[in-house]
Tab-separated table of C-alpha atoms and ligand atoms in Angstrom:
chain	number	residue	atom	x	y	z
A	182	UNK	CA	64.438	-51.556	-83.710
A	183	UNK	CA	64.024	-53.876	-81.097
A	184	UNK	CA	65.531	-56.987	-82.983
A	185	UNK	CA	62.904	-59.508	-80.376
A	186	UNK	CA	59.886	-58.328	-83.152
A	187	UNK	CA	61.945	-60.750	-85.482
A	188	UNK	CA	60.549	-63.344	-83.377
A	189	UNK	CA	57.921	-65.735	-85.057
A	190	UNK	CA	54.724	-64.368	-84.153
A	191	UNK	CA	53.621	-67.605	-81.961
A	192	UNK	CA	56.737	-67.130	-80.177
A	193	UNK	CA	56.840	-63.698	-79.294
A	194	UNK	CA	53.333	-64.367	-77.457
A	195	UNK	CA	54.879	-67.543	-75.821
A	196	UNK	CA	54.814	-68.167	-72.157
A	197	UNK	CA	57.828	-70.114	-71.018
A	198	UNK	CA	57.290	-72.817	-68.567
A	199	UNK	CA	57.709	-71.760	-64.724
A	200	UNK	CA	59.873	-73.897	-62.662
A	201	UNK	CA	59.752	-74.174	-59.295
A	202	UNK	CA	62.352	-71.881	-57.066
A	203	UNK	CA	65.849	-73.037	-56.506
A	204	UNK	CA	67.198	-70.758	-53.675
A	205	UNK	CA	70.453	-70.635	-53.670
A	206	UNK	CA	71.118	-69.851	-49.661
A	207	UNK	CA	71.171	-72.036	-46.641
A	208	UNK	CA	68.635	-72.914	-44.773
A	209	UNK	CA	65.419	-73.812	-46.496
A	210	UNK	CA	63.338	-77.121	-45.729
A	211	UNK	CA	63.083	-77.635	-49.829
A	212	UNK	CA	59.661	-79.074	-50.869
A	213	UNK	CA	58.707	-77.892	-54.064
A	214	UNK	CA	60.380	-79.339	-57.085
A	215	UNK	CA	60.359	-83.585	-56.060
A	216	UNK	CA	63.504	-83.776	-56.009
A	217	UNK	CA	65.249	-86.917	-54.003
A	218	UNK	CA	66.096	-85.942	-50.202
A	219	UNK	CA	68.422	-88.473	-50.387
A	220	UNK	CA	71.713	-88.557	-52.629
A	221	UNK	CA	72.478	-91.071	-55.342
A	222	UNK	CA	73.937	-93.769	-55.140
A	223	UNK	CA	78.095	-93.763	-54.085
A	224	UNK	CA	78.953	-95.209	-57.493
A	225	UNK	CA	77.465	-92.139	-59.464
A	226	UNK	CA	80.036	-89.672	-57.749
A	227	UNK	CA	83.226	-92.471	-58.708
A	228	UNK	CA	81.924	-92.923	-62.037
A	229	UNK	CA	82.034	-88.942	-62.627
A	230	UNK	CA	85.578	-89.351	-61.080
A	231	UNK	CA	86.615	-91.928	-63.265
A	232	UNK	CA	85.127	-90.338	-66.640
A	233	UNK	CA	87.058	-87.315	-65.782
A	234	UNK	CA	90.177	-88.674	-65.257
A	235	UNK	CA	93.501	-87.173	-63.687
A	236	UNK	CA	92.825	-84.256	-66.239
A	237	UNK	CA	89.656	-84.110	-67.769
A	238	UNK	CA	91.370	-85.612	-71.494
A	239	UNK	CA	88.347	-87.229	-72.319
A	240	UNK	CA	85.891	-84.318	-72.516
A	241	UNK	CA	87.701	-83.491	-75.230
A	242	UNK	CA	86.211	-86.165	-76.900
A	243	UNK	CA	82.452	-86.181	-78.196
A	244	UNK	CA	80.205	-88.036	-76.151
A	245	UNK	CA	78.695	-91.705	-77.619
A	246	UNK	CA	75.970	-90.072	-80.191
A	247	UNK	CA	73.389	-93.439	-79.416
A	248	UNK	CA	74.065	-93.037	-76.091
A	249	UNK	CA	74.908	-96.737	-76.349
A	250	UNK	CA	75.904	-98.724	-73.131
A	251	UNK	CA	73.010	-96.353	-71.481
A	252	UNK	CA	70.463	-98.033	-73.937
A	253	UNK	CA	71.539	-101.449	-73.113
A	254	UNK	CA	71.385	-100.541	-69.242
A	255	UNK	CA	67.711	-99.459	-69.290
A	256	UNK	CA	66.840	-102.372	-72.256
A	257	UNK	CA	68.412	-104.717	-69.858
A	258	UNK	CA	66.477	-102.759	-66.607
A	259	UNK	CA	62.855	-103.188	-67.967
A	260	UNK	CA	63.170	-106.512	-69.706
A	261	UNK	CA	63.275	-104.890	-73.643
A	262	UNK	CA	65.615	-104.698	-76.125
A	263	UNK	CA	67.720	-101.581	-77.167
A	264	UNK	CA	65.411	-100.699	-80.378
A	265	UNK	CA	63.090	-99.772	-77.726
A	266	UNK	CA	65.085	-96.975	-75.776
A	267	UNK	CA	65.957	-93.880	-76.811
A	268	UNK	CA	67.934	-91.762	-74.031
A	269	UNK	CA	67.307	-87.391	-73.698
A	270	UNK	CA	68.548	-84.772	-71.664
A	271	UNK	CA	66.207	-85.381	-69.326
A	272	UNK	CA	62.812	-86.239	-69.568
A	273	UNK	CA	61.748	-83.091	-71.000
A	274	UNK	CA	64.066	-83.728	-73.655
A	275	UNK	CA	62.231	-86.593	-74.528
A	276	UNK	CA	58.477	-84.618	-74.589
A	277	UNK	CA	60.155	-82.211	-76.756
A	278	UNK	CA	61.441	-84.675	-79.195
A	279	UNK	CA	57.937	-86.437	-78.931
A	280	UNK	CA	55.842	-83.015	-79.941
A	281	UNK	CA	58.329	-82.266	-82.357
A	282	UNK	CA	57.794	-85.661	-84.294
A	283	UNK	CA	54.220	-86.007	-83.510
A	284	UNK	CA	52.760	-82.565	-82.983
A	285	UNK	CA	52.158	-80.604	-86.294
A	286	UNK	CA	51.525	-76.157	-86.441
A	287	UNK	CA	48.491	-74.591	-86.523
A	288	UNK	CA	49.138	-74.019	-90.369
A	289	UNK	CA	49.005	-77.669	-91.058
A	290	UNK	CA	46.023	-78.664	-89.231
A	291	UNK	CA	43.892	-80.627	-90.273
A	292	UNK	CA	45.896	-82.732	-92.143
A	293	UNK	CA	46.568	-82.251	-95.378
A	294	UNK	CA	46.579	-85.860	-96.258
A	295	UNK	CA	43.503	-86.069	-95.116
A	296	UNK	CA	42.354	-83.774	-98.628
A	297	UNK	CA	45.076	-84.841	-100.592
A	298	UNK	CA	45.210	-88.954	-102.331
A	299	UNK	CA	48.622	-88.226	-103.859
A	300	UNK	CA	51.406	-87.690	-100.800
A	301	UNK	CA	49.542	-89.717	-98.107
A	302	UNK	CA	52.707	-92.061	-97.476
A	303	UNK	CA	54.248	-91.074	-93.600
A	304	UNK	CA	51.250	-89.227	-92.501
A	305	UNK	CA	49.245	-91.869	-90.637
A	306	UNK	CA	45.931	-92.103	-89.782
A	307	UNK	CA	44.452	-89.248	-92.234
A	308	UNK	CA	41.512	-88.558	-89.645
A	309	UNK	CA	43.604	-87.545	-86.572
A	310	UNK	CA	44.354	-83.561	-86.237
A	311	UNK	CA	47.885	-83.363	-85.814
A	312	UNK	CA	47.089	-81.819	-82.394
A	313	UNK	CA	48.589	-83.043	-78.828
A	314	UNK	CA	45.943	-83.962	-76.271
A	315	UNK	CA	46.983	-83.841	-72.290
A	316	UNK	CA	44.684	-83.682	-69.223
A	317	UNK	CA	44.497	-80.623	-66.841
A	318	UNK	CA	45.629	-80.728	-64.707
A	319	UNK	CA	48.779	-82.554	-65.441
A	320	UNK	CA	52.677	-81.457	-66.367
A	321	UNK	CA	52.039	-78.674	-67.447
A	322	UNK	CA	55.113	-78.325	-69.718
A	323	UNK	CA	52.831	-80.133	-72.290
A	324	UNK	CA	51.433	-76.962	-73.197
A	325	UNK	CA	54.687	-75.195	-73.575
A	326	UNK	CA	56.635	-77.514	-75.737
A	327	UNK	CA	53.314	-77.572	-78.016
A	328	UNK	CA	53.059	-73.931	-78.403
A	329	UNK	CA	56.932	-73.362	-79.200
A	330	UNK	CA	55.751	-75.048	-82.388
A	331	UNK	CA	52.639	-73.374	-82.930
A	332	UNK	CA	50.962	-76.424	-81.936
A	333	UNK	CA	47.336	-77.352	-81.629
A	334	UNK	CA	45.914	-78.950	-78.165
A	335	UNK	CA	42.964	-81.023	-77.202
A	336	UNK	CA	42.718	-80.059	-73.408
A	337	UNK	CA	40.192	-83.003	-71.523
A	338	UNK	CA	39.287	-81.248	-68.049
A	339	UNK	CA	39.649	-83.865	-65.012
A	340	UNK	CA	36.895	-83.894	-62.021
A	341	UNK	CA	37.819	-83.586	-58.223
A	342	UNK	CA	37.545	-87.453	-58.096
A	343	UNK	CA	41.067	-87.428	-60.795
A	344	UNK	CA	39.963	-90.467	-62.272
A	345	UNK	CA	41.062	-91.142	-65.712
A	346	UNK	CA	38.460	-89.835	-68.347
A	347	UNK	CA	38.676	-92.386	-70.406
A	348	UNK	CA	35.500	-91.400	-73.130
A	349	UNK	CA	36.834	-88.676	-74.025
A	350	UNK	CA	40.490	-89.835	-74.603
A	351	UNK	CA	39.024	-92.667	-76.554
A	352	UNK	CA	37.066	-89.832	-78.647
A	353	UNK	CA	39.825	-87.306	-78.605
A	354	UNK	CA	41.362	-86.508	-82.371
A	355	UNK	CA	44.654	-85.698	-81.100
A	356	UNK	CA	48.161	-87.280	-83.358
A	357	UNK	CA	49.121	-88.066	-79.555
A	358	UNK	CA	48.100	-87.881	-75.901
A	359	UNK	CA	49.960	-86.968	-73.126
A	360	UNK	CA	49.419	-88.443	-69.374
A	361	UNK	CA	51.196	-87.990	-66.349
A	362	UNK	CA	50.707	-91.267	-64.390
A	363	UNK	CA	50.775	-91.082	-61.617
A	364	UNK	CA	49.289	-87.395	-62.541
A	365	UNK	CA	51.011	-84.577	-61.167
A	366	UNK	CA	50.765	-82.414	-59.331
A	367	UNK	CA	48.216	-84.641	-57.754
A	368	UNK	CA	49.990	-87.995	-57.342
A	369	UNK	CA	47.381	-90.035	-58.540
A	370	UNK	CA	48.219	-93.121	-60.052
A	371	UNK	CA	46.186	-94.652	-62.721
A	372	UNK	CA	45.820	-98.433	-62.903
A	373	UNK	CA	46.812	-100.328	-65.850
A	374	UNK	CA	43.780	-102.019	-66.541
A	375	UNK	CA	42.472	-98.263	-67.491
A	376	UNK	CA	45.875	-97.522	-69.206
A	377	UNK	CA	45.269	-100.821	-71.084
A	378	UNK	CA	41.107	-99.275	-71.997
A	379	UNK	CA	43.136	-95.701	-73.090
A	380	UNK	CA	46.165	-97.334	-75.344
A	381	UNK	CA	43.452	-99.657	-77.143
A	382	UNK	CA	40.709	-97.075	-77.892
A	383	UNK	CA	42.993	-93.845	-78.458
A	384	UNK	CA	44.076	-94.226	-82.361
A	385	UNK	CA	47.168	-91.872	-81.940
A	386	UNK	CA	50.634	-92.086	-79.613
A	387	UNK	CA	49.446	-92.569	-76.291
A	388	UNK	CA	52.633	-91.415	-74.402
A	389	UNK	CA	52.420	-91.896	-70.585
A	390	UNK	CA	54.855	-90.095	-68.930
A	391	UNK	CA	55.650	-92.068	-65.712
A	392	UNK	CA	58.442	-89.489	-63.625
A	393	UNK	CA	57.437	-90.888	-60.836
A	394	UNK	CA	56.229	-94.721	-61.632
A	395	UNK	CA	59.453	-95.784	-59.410
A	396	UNK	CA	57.164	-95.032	-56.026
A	397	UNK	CA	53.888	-96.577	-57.601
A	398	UNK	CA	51.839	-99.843	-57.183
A	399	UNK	CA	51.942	-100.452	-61.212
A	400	UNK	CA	53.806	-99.251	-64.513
A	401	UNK	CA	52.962	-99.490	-68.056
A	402	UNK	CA	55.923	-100.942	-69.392
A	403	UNK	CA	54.098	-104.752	-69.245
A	404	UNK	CA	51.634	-103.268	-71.434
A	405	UNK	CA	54.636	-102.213	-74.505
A	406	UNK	CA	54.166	-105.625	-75.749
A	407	UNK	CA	50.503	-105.316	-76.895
A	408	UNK	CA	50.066	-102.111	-77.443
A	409	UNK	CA	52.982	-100.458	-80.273
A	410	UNK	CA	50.897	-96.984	-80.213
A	411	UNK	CA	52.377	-96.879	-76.411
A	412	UNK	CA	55.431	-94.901	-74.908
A	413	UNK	CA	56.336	-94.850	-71.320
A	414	UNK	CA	58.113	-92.103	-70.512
A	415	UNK	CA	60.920	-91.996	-67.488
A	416	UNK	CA	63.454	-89.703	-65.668
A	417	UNK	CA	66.316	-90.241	-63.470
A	418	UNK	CA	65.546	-87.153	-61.866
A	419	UNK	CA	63.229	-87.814	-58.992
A	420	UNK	CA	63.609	-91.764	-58.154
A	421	UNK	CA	67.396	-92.103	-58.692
A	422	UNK	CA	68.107	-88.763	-56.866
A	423	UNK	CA	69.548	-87.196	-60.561
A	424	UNK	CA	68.411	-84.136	-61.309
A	425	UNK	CA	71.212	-82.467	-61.547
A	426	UNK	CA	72.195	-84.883	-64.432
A	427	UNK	CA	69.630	-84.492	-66.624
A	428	UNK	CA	68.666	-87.916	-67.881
A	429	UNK	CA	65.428	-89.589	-69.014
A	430	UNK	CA	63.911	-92.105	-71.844
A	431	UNK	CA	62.060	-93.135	-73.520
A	432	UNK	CA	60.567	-96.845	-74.273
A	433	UNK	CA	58.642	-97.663	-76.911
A	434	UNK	CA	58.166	-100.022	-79.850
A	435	UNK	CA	61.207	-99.496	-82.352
A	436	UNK	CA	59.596	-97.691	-85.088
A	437	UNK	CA	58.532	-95.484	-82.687
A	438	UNK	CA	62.313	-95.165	-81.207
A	439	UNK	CA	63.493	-94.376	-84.955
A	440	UNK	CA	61.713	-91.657	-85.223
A	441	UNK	CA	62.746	-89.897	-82.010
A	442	UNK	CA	66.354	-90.650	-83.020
A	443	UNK	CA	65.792	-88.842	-86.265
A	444	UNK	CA	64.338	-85.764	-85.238
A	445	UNK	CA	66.963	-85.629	-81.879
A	446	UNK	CA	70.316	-83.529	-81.234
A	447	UNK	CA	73.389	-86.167	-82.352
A	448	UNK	CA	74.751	-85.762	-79.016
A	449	UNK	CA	71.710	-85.352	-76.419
A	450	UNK	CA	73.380	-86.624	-73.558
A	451	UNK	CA	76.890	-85.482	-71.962
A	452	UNK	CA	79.677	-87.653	-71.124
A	453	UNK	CA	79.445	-87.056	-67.443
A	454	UNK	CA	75.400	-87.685	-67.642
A	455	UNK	CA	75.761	-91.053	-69.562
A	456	UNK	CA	78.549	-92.209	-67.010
A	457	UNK	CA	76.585	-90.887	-64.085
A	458	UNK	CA	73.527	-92.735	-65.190
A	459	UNK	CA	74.845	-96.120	-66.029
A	460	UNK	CA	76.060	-96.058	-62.619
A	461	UNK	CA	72.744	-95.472	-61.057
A	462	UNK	CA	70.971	-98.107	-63.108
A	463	UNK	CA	73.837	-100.611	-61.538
A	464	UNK	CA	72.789	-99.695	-58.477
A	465	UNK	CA	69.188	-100.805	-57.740
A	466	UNK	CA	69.240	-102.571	-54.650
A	467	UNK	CA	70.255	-98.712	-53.096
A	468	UNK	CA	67.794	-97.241	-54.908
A	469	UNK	CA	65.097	-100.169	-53.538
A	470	UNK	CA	66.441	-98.484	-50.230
A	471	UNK	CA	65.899	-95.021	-51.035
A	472	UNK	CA	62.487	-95.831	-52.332
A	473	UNK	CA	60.984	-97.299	-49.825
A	474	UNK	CA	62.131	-94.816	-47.493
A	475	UNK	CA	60.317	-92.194	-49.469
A	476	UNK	CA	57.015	-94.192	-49.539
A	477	UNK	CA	56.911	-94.597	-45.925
A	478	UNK	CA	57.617	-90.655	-45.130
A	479	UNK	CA	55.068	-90.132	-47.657
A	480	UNK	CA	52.165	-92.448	-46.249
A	481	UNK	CA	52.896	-91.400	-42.424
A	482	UNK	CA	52.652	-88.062	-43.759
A	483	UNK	CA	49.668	-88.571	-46.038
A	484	UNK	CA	48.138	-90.184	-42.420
A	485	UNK	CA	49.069	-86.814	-40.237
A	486	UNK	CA	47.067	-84.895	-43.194
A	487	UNK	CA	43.951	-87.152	-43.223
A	488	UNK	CA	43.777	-88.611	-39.484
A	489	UNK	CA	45.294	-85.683	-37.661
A	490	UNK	CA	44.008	-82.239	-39.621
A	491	UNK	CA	41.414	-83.387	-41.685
A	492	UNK	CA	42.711	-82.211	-45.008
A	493	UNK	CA	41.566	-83.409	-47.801
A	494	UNK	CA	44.846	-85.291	-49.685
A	495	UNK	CA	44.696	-87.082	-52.739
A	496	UNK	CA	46.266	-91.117	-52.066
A	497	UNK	CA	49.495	-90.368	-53.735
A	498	UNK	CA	51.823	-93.070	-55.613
A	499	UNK	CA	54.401	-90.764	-56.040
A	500	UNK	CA	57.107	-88.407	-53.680
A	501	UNK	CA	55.225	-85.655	-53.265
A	502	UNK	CA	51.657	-85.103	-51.724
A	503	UNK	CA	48.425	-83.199	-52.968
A	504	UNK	CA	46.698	-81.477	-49.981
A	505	UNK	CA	44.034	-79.240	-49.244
A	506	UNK	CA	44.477	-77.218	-46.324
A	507	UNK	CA	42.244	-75.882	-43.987
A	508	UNK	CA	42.871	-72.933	-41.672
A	509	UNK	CA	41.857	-72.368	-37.759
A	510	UNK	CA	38.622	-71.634	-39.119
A	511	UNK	CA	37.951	-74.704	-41.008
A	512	UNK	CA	37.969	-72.864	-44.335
A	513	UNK	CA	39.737	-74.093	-47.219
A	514	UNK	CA	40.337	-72.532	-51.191
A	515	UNK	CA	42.476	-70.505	-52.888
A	516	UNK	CA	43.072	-68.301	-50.611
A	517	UNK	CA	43.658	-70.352	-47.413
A	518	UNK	CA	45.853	-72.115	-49.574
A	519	UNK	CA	47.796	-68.914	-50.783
A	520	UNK	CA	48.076	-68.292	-46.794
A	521	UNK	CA	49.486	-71.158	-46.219
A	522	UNK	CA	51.973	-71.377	-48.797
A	523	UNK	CA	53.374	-67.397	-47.476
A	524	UNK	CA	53.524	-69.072	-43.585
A	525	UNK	CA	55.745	-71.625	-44.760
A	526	UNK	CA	57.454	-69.444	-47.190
A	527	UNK	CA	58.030	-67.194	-43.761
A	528	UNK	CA	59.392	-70.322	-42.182
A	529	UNK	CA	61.518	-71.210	-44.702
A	530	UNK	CA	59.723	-74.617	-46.005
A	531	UNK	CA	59.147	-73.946	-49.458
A	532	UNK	CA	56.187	-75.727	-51.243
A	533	UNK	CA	54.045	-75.315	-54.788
A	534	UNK	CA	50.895	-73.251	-54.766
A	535	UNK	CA	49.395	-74.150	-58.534
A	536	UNK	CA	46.536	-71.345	-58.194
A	537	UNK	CA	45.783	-70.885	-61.817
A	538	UNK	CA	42.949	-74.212	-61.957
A	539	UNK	CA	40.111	-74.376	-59.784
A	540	UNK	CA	41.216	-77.652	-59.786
A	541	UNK	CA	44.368	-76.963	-57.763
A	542	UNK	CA	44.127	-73.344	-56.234
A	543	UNK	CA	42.778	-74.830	-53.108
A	544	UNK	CA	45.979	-77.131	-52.898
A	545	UNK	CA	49.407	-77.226	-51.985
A	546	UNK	CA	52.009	-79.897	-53.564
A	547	UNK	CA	54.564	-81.097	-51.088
A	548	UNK	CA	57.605	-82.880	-51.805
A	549	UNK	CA	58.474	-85.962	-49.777
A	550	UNK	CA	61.947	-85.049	-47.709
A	551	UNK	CA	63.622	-86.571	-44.812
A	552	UNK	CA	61.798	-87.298	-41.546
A	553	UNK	CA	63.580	-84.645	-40.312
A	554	UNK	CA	62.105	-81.944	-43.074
A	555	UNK	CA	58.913	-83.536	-42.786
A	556	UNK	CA	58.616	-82.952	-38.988
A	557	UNK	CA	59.818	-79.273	-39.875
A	558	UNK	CA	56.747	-79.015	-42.296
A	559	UNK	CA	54.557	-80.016	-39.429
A	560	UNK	CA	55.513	-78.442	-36.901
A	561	UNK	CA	55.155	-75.014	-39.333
A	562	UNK	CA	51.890	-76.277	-40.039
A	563	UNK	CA	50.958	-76.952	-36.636
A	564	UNK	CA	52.032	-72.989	-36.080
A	565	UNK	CA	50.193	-71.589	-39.140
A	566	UNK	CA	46.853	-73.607	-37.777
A	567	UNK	CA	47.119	-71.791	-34.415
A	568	UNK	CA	48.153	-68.212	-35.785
A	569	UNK	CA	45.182	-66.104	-35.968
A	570	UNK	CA	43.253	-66.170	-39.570
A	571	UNK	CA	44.392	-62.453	-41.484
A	572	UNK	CA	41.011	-61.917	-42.735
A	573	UNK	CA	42.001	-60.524	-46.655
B	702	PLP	C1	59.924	-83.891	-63.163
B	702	PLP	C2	59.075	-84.307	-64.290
B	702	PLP	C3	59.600	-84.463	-65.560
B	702	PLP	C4	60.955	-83.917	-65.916
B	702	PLP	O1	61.960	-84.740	-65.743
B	702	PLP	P1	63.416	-84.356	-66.234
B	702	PLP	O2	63.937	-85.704	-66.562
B	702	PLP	O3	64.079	-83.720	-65.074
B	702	PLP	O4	63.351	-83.473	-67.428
B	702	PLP	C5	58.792	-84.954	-66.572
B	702	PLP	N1	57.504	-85.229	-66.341
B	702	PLP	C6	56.954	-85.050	-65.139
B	702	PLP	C7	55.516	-85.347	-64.931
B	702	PLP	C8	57.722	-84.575	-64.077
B	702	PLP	O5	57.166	-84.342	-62.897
C-alpha cells in the first residue's frame, strides 16, 4: 500500500505553491523572487550575535509565545497599539492563519447558520459563503492555502488596465477578500480612496496584503481606524532586506488580532527572527536609504523599458517591474516572452515568466537589484533584441 492514499482526498489532488528558483551556485544576476539587493541593516547581524551569546544558552529557552517586544515595535512603527498586531513566520504565516480562521471547507458551505436559528452565535454575517475571494492575477498562494482546507474561492478576473474591480468586490459573497496592493506580480498600486470604496462596500474581512507598501505612494494602515472589517498585511521580507528571517504581521482591529492568536502556533516566531526583527524596525532611517535607492533603480529602469524599447510596463509602486517584451520583430506574447525569459536564463539573469494567465504570459516580472545587476539585465536584453528571432 502506498500509505500517501491515506491522504484526505482534497489533499492528495493539491498543488503546492511554486516558488521561484534559489540557485545555489555563483554567478547569477538574481531577479526573480523580490528579494532586497541590498543587506539589512548592521544592527540585525549584532542582534543575532548578541541573542546567541558566547554559547548559544539561550536557544535552549522557548522563544516569547506573544512575540511581545516585536508587537510593541511595529504598534509603536505604524502609530497603533499592540491589540492590533499579531506577528507570523512570515507573511505567509499570517494568510494561513487568516484562511484558517476565516475560510470554511467545501462541506460547510453555505453556512449553516444561515438554515439554522439555534447556534448562530460566532458565525457572522449568515449571508456570506464562507468562501475566500482574491483577484487574478494576484499572490497566487491565496489559492493554495485555501485549498489545503478544502476551501471555497470567489476568483474576480482583472482587465489589462489592472484597475481595481471594485463592483464586483462590493457584490462578492466571500467570508473574506484577499488583495495584493500594490498587486503582484504586476506592481500596481491601488489608491486608498478605492481601498476606502472596497473596505466600506465588501461585508466580509477585507485583508490587503501590502508586501511591498514600503516602496509605494500610499498604505492602508490610515484607513484601520474607520474601517474594523480591514487588515493590512506586511513582511519584512522584501523592504527590510529579511527574507531569510521569516517575519511578517499583521494589523488589524483587536478582535480581529484575537482571533488570529487563537487559531496560531504558541511559538510562531524564533528567537533569532524576533531579535533580528526588532533590530530592523530600530533601524528606519537605513532602511529610508535602502528604499529610495530601490525606487530610483526601479523608475530609471521602468524609463529604459518605456522610452528606450517600447515595452509595454505596468507603473510599478513596488521592487520589481511588470514588462512586456517585444522581440527584433516587434512581436510580443507568450511566446516572445518564454524566449526571453530562456536568453536571460542562458545569461545567467534569472527572472519570472507567469505563463499560466493570458493576463501575464506575455510578461516577465523583474526584480529591482543593484545598478550594477540592472545594467547586466540590459545589456542581456540589448543582446537578446539583436539575436536573430528562432521562429518556434
Ligand atoms: C513575498 C510576498 C509575501 C510573502 O512574504 P513572507 O513574509 O516572506 O512570507 C506575501 N505576499 C506577497 C504579495 C508577496 O509578494
Amino acid at each position: 500500500m502506498n500509505p500517501s492514499s491515506l491522504a484526505l482526498p482534497h489533499v492528495a489532488q493539491l498543488h503546492a505553491y511554486t516558488p521561484g528558483l534559489q540557485p545555489t551556485e555563483a554567478g547569477w544576476v538574481k531577479l526573480n523572487t523580490n528579494e532586497c539587493p541590498y543587506p539589512p541593516s548592521p544592527r540585525v547581524a549584532e542582534a543575532l550575535r548578541r541573542e546567541i551569546g558566547e554559547d548559544g544558552a539561550s536557544l535552549r529557552l522557548y522563544p516569547n509565545p506573544k512575540s511581545g517586544p516585536l508587537r510593541a515595535a511595529v504598534a509603536k512603527l505604524h502609530g497603533l497599539r499592540e491589540e492590533n498586531v499579531v506577528i507570523g513566520n512570515g507573511s505567509d504565516d499570517i494568510l494561513n492563519l487568516l484562511v484558517r480562521a476565516f475560510v470554511g471547507c467545501r462541506a460547510g458551505s453555505p453556512d449553516p447558520a444561515a438554515s439554522s436559528d439555534a447556534t448562530t452565535a460566532g458565525s457572522g454575517d449568515p449571508a456570506l459563503h464562507q468562501a475566500a475571494g482574491f483577484t487574478l492575477p494576484s499572490y497566487s498562494l491565496y489559492p493554495v492555502l485555501v485549498a489545503i482546507q478544502d476551501g471555497r474561492t470567489d476568483v474576480i478576473e482583472f482587465d489589462r488596465a489592472m484597475r481595481l474591480p471594485l463592483e464586483k468586490i462590493a457584490g462578492s459573497e466571500a467570508r473574506a477578500f484577499f488583495l495584493t496592493s500594490p498587486n503582484a506580480p504586476t506592481g500596481v498600486g491601488f489608491a486608498n480612496a478605492d481601498l476606502e470604496r472596497a473596505a466600506a462596500s465588501f461585508r466580509g474581512l477585507l485583508v490587503v496584503d501590502e508586501a511591498y507598501a514600503p516602496f509605494a505612494r500610499e498604505n492602508a494602515v490610515p484607513l484601520l481606524a474607520r474601517f474594523p472589517n480591514l487588515v493590512v498585511v506586511r513582511t519584512l521580507s522584501k523592504a527590510y532586506a529579511l527574507a531569510g528571517i521569516r517575519v511578517g504581521y499583521a494589523l488589524a482591529h483587536p478582535g480581529i488580532i484575537d482571533v488570529l492568536d487563537r487559531v496560531r502556533d504558541s511559538y510562531n516566531v524564533s528567537r533569532l527572527s524576533q531579535a533580528a526583527a526588532l533590530a530592523a524596525l530600530g533601524d528606519q532611517p537605513y532602511y529610508d536609504g535602502v528604499i529610495a535607492k530601490v525606487c530610483a533603480t526601479r523608475d530609471r529602469c521602468v524609463r529604459d523599458l518605456l522610452d528606450r524599447r517600447g515595452w509595454r510596463t505596468y507603473d510599478s509602486q513596488a521592487n520589481f517591474i511588470f514588462t512586456e517584451p517585444k522581440d527584433a520583430r516587434g512581436a510580443t506574447g507568450l511566446d516572445v516572452a518564454k524566449a526571453a525569459y530562456s536568453f536571460l536564463y542562458s545569461r545567467k539573469v534569472l527572472v519570472r515568466h507567469f505563463p499560466s494567465h493570458a493576463l501575464t504570459a506575455p510578461f516577465l516580472r523583474i526584480s529591482v537589484g543593484t545598478d550594477a545587476e540592472m545594467a547586466a539585465l540590459s545589456d542581456s536584453l540589448d543582446a537578446w533584441q539583436k539575436a536573430p528571432v528562432q521562429n518556434a
